[in-house]
XYZ file of C-alpha atoms in Angstrom:
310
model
C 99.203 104.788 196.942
C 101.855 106.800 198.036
C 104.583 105.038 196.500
C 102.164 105.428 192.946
C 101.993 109.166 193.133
C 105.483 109.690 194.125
C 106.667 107.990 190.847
C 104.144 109.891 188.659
C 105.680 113.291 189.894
C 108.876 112.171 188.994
C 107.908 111.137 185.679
C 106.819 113.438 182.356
C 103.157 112.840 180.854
C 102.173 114.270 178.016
C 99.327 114.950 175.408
C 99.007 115.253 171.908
C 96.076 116.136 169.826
C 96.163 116.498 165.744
C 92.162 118.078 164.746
C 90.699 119.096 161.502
C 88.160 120.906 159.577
C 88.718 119.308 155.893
C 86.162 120.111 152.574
C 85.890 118.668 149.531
C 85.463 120.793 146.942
C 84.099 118.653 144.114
C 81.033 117.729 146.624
C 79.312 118.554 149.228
C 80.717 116.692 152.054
C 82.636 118.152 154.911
C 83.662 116.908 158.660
C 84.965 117.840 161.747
C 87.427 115.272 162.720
C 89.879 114.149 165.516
C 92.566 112.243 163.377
C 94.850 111.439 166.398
C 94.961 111.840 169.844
C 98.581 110.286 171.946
C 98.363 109.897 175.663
C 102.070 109.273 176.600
C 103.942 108.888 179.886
C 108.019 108.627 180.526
C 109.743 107.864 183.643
C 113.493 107.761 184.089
C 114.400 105.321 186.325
C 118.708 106.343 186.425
C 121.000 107.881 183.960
C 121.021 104.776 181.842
C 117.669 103.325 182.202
C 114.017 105.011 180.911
C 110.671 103.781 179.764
C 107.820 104.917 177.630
C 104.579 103.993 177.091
C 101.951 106.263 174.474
C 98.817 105.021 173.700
C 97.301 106.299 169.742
C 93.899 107.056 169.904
C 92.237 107.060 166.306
C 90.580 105.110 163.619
C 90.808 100.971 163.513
C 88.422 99.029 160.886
C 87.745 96.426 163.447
C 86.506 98.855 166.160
C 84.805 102.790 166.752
C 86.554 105.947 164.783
C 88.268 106.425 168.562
C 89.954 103.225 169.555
C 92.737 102.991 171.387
C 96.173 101.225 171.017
C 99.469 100.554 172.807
C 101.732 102.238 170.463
C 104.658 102.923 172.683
C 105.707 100.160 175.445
C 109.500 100.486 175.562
C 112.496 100.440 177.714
C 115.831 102.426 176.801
C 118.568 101.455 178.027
C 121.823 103.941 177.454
C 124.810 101.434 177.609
C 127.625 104.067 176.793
C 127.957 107.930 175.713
C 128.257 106.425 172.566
C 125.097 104.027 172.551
C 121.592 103.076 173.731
C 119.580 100.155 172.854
C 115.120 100.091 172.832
C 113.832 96.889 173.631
C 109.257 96.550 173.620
C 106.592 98.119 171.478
C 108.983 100.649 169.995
C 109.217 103.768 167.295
C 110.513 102.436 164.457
C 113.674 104.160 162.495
C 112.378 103.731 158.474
C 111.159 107.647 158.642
C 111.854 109.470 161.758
C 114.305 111.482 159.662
C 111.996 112.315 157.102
C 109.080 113.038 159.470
C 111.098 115.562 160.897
C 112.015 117.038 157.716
C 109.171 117.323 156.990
C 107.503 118.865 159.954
C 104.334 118.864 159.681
C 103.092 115.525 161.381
C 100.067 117.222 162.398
C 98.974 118.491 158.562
C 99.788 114.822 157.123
C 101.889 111.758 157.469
C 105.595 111.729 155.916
C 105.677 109.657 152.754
C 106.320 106.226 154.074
C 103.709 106.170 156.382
C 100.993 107.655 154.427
C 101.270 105.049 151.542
C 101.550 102.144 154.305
C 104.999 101.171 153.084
C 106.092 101.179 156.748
C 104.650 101.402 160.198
C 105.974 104.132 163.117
C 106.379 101.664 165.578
C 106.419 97.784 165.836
C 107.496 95.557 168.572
C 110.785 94.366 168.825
C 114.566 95.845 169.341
C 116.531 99.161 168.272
C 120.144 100.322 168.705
C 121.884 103.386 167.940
C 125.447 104.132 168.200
C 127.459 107.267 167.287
C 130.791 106.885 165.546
C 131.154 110.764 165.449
C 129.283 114.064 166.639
C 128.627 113.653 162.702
C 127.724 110.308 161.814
C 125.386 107.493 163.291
C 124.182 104.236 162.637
C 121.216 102.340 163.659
C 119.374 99.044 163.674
C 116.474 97.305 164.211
C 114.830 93.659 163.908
C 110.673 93.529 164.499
C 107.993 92.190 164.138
C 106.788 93.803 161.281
C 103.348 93.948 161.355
C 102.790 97.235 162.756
C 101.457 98.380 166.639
C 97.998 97.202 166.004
C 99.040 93.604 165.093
C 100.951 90.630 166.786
C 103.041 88.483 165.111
C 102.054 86.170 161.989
C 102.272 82.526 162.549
C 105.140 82.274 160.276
C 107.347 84.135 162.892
C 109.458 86.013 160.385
C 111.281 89.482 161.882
C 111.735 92.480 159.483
C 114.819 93.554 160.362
C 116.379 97.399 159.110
C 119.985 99.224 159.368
C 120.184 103.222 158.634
C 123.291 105.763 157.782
C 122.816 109.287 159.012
C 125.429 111.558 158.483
C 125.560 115.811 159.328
C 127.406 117.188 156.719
C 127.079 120.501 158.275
C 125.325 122.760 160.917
C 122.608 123.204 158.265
C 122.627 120.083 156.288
C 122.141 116.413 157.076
C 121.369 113.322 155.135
C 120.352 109.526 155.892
C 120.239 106.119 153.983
C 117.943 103.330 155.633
C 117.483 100.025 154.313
C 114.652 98.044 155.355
C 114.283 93.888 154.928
C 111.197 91.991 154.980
C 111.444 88.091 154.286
C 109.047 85.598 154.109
C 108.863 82.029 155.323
C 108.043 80.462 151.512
C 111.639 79.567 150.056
C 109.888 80.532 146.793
C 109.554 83.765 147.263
C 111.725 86.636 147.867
C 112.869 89.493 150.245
C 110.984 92.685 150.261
C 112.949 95.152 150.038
C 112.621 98.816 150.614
C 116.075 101.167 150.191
C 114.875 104.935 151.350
C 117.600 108.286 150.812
C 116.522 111.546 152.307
C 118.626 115.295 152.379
C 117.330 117.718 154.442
C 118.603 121.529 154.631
C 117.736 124.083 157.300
C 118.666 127.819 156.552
C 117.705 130.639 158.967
C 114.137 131.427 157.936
C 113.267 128.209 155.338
C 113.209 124.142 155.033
C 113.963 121.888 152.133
C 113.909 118.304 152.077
C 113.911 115.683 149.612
C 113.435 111.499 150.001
C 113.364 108.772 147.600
C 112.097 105.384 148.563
C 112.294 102.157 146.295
C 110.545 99.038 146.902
C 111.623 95.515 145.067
C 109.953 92.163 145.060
C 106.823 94.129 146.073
C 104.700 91.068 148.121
C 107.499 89.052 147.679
C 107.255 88.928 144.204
C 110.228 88.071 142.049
C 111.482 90.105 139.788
C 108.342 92.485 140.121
C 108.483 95.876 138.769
C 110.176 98.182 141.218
C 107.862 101.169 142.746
C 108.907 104.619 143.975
C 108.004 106.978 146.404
C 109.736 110.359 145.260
C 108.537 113.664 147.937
C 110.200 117.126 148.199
C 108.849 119.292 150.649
C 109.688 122.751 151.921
C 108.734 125.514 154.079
C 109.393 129.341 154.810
C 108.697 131.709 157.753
C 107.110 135.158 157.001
C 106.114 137.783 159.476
C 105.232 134.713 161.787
C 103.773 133.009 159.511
C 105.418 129.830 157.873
C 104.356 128.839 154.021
C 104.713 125.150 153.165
C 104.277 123.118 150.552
C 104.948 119.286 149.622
C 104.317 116.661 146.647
C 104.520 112.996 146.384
C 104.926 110.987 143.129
C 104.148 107.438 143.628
C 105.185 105.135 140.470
C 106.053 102.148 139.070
C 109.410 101.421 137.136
C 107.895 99.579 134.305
C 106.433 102.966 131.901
C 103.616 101.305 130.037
C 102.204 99.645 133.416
C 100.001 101.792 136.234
C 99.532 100.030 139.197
C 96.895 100.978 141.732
C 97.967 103.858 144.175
C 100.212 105.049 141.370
C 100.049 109.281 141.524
C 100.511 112.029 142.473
C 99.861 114.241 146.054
C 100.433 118.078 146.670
C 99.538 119.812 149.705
C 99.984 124.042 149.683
C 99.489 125.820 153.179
C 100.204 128.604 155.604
C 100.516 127.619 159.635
C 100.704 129.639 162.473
C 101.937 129.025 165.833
C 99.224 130.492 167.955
C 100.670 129.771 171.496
C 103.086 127.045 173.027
C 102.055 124.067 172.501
C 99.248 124.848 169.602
C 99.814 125.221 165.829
C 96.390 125.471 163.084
C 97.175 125.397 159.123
C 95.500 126.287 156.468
C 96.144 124.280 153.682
C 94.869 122.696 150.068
C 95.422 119.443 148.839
C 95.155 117.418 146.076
C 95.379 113.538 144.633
C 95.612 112.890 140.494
C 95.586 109.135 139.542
C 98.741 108.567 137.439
C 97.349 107.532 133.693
C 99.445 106.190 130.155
C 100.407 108.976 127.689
C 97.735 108.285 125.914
C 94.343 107.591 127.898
C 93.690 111.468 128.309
C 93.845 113.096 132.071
C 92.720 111.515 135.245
C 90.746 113.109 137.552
C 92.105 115.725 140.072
C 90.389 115.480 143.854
C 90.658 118.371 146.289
C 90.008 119.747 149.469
C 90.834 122.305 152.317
C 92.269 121.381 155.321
C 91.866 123.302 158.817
C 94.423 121.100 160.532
C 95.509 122.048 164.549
C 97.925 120.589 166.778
C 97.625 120.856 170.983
C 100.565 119.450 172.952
C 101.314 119.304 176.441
C-alpha cells in the first residue's frame, strides 16, 4: 500500500468533462447531456520513459449512454532529443493538428472524427522525429478499428505517415496520409490524403483542412469524397466568437451519396475560470441535393456546451 500511494503522488491524474444543454428548434425536443467524460492518469517513470492510460466515458450502441472504455494504454519512450516512439492503445496522428486548430473539442469533434473517417486513438505504434525546430515527421501502423474494437480476423494494420512544417511563429501547416488495405487481392487500398493550414494572430484563429478519400470500402475506382472545413475564431472583451463549416461531397457532380452536406456551427465562449469554458452556439446540417430537385431541408439547434478540466 505504501509503495501504491507513493507512485500516485508522483504521477499527474486528471479529469475532463465536455456537458451540454442542446434544442432543436424545428421540434420540441431538448436534453441535458454528458457527451464525454476522460478519467486519465500519467506517470513518468525517467527522462526517457512515461505511460498513460485515459479511460472515455460516453455513448456505445452495445451498452448504457455512460460506458466506459480504455482509450489511452500507452508507453512513450523518448529515444533521443530528436525522437520518441508510443507503443499500446495510443492517440492516433490523422487529426491532432486539426483538432487543435480548431479548438473547440468540447463544442464538437474536428472534421475527421465527426464523419467517422478516422478514429483518435487505436492500438498499435507511433514515432515522431524532428528534422528541424521547424519541420517533423511522423508515423504510425494500427490496428485500425478504433479504441472500442480489437482486431478483425483478417489481421490487416492501417498504417499512416504525416509532414508538419512551421513556416513561421504564427503559421504552420501539415500533410498526413493515411493507408487502409484489405486482405481480398480484389480489392483496393483505402486511402485518405488530409492538408490542413492553420494561422494564429494576436487576438484571432483561422484554419483550413481538406481531406480526400479514394477507393471508399475498398472500392475500385469509386468516386472520390471530400471533407472541405474552415474554421475561425476571435477574442473580444473576453469573449471569443467562433465559427466553422464543413462541406462533405462526392467528386462525381450528378451523384449524392448519403452523408453528403453541409455543417455550420456560429458561437460565442467564455472562459469562466481555469479549467472551465461554456459556449453558446447554433448549428446547423442541410442534406446536399442535384441542381435541380429544389432545396433540402435545413435542421437546427442551440448548443449550451461546457468544458471542466482538472
Amino acid at each position: 500500500m505504501f509503495i501504491t500511494t507513493q507512485s500516485f503522488g508522483q504521477g499527474t491524474p486528471s479529469v475532463k468533462i465536455f456537458a451540454n444543454y442542446n434544442a432543436d428548434t424545428e421540434s420540441d425536443f431538448k436534453e441535458f447531456e454528458i457527451k464525454r467524460s476522460y478519467l486519465g492518469y500519467s506517470y513518468k517513470f525517467d527522462d526517457k520513459f512515461s505511460a498513460k492510460i485515459t479511460f472515455d466515458v460516453g455513448s456505445n450502441s452495445g451498452g448504457s449512454a455512460y460506458t466506459a472504455f480504455l482509450k489511452i494504454a500507452s508507453v512513450n519512450w523518448k529515444a533521443s532529443e530528436n525522437m520518441s516512439l508510443n507503443f499500446g492503445m495510443i492517440g492516433t496522428k490523422n487529426f491532432k493538428f486539426m483538432e487543435k486548430s480548431w479548438g473547440k473539442r468540447y463544442v464538437e469533434k474536428s472534421a475527421l472524427d465527426q464523419y467517422k473517417w478516422a478514429s483518435s486513438a487505436d492500438a498499435g505504434i507511433s514515432g515522431t522525429y524532428k528534422v528541424t525546430e521547424k519541420i517533423i515527421v511522423d508515423a504510425q501502423l494500427i490496428n485500425g478499428e478504433g479504441y472500442k474494437k480489437s482486431q478483425t480476423s483478417d489481421g490487416v494494420f492501417r498504417s499512416g505517415a504525416g509532414l508538419t512544417v512551421k513556416i513561421t511563429d504564427d503559421l504552420s501547416c501539415r500533410l498526413f496520409r493515411d493507408n487502409l488495405p484489405t486482405a481480398n487481392d480484389t480489392l483496393e487500398t483505402q486511402t485518405i490524403t488530409s492538408g490542413a493550414i492553420n494561422y494564429t494572430g494576436s487576438n484571432y484563429n483561422v484554419g483550413l483542412e481538406r481531406n480526400i478519400m479514394q477507393n471508399e470500402d475498398h472500392i475500385t475506382n469509386s468516386m472520390n469524397r471530400e471533407i472541405l472545413s474552415l474554421y475561425g475564431s476571435i477574442n473580444l472583451a473576453g469573449y471569443t466568437m467562433f465559427l466553422r463549416r464543413d462541406m462533405i461531397s462526392t467528386s462525381n457532380e450528378n451523384t449524392i451519396q448519403s452523408g453528403d452536406g453541409s455543417a455550420q456551427i456560429f458561437g460565442i465562449e467564455k472562459q469562466i475560470t481555469k479549467g472551465i469554458k461554456i459556449a453558446l452556439n447554433v448549428r446547423s446540417w442541410e442534406d446536399e441535393t442535384l441542381s435541380d430537385s429544389g432545396n433540402s431541408m435545413e435542421d437546427r439547434s442551440v448548443f449550451l456546451n461546457v468544458e471542466c478540466k482538472f
